[in-house]
Short mmCIF file of C-alpha atoms in Angstrom, two decimals:
data_model
loop_
_atom_site.label_atom_id
_atom_site.label_comp_id
_atom_site.label_asym_id
_atom_site.label_seq_id
_atom_site.Cartn_x
_atom_site.Cartn_y
_atom_site.Cartn_z
CA MET A 147 -38.65 -6.92 -81.59
CA THR A 148 -41.51 -8.00 -79.12
CA ILE A 149 -43.24 -11.64 -79.01
CA ASN A 150 -46.23 -10.40 -81.09
CA LYS A 151 -44.29 -9.15 -83.63
CA CYS A 152 -41.97 -12.23 -84.34
CA LEU A 153 -45.44 -14.48 -83.84
CA SER A 154 -46.94 -12.19 -86.81
CA VAL A 155 -43.68 -12.48 -89.10
CA CYS A 156 -43.97 -16.41 -88.86
CA SER A 157 -47.60 -16.81 -88.98
CA ASP A 158 -47.35 -18.79 -92.19
CA LYS A 159 -44.91 -21.41 -90.37
CA LEU A 160 -45.43 -24.44 -87.48
CA TYR A 161 -42.83 -22.66 -85.06
CA ALA A 162 -41.12 -19.26 -83.92
CA GLY A 163 -38.73 -18.30 -81.79
CA VAL A 164 -37.17 -14.97 -80.17
CA GLU A 165 -33.33 -15.11 -79.05
CA TYR A 166 -31.15 -12.70 -77.86
CA GLY A 167 -33.16 -9.76 -77.50
CA ARG A 168 -33.65 -9.16 -80.71
CA GLU A 169 -33.50 -12.04 -83.15
CA CYS A 170 -36.81 -13.77 -84.81
CA TRP A 171 -36.52 -17.27 -85.63
CA CYS A 172 -39.13 -19.29 -88.25
CA GLY A 173 -39.31 -22.73 -89.14
CA ASN A 174 -41.73 -25.73 -90.09
CA ALA A 175 -39.61 -28.27 -88.54
CA LEU A 176 -37.73 -29.02 -85.28
CA ASN A 177 -34.54 -30.63 -85.10
CA TYR A 178 -34.57 -32.98 -81.90
CA GLY A 179 -31.45 -34.80 -82.72
CA GLY A 180 -28.36 -32.92 -83.02
CA SER A 181 -27.90 -34.07 -86.57
CA GLY A 182 -26.42 -32.23 -89.80
CA GLY A 183 -23.90 -30.23 -87.57
CA THR A 184 -25.69 -29.22 -85.10
CA THR A 185 -25.44 -29.98 -81.26
CA GLN A 186 -27.89 -31.39 -79.40
CA ALA A 187 -29.46 -28.90 -76.61
CA ALA A 188 -30.89 -29.18 -73.36
CA ASN A 189 -34.35 -27.39 -72.13
CA VAL A 190 -33.46 -24.80 -69.55
CA THR A 191 -35.37 -22.98 -67.09
CA GLY A 192 -37.23 -19.53 -67.73
CA THR A 193 -34.62 -18.06 -66.18
CA GLN A 194 -32.35 -18.51 -68.41
CA CYS A 195 -33.98 -16.34 -71.10
CA ASN A 196 -33.67 -13.43 -69.44
CA LYS A 197 -32.94 -10.94 -72.13
CA LEU A 198 -35.76 -8.28 -72.23
CA CYS A 199 -37.42 -7.23 -75.60
CA PRO A 200 -36.61 -4.04 -77.22
CA GLY A 201 -40.07 -3.27 -78.29
CA ASP A 202 -41.55 -4.13 -75.16
CA ASN A 203 -39.33 -4.19 -72.04
CA THR A 204 -42.22 -6.67 -69.80
CA GLN A 205 -41.42 -9.48 -72.39
CA TYR A 206 -38.36 -11.75 -72.43
CA CYS A 207 -37.07 -12.27 -75.76
CA GLY A 208 -34.66 -15.24 -74.95
CA ALA A 209 -31.10 -14.80 -74.48
CA GLY A 210 -27.64 -15.93 -75.55
CA LEU A 211 -27.85 -19.37 -77.45
CA ARG A 212 -31.29 -19.36 -75.50
CA LEU A 213 -34.46 -19.10 -77.47
CA ASN A 214 -38.11 -19.23 -76.42
CA LEU A 215 -39.75 -21.09 -78.60
CA TYR A 216 -43.82 -20.82 -79.71
CA ILE A 217 -45.90 -23.40 -81.53
CA LEU A 218 -48.09 -21.60 -84.21
CA ARG A 219 -50.76 -23.95 -85.45
CA THR A 220 -52.17 -26.86 -83.99
CA ASP A 221 -50.94 -29.38 -86.90
CA ALA A 222 -47.68 -29.06 -85.71
CA VAL A 223 -46.43 -32.27 -84.12
CA VAL A 224 -45.13 -32.06 -80.89
CA ARG A 225 -42.95 -34.49 -78.80
CA ALA A 226 -42.21 -34.23 -75.50
CA VAL A 227 -38.41 -34.65 -75.35
CA ALA A 228 -35.88 -33.82 -72.52
CA ASN A 229 -33.48 -32.50 -75.34
CA ALA A 230 -34.48 -30.67 -78.00
CA ILE A 231 -32.56 -28.73 -81.20
CA VAL A 232 -34.37 -26.03 -82.84
CA ARG A 233 -33.18 -25.42 -86.65
CA LEU A 234 -35.48 -22.50 -87.79
CA ASP A 235 -34.38 -19.97 -90.29
CA ARG A 236 -34.09 -16.07 -89.12
CA VAL A 237 -36.49 -13.53 -90.16
#
């Protein structure tokens, strides 16, 4: 996995994320409230996303329970919040 590969796979979605070094997630919505059985999460420092991407060891691809989130399209509505839940589909 690399960041660019994940962004390419998710190109038809609003959001993409890499997690645990090897997982790519895609979605069109963000769940900020922790509803639907999910636990509300907090934004973390970049140093907590410390798993190297297996396809490019110069990039970091999240970590365990840590997702690097990318906004793919400018029509995505972005809200500034201190806490966020991201619910995306694994690809």
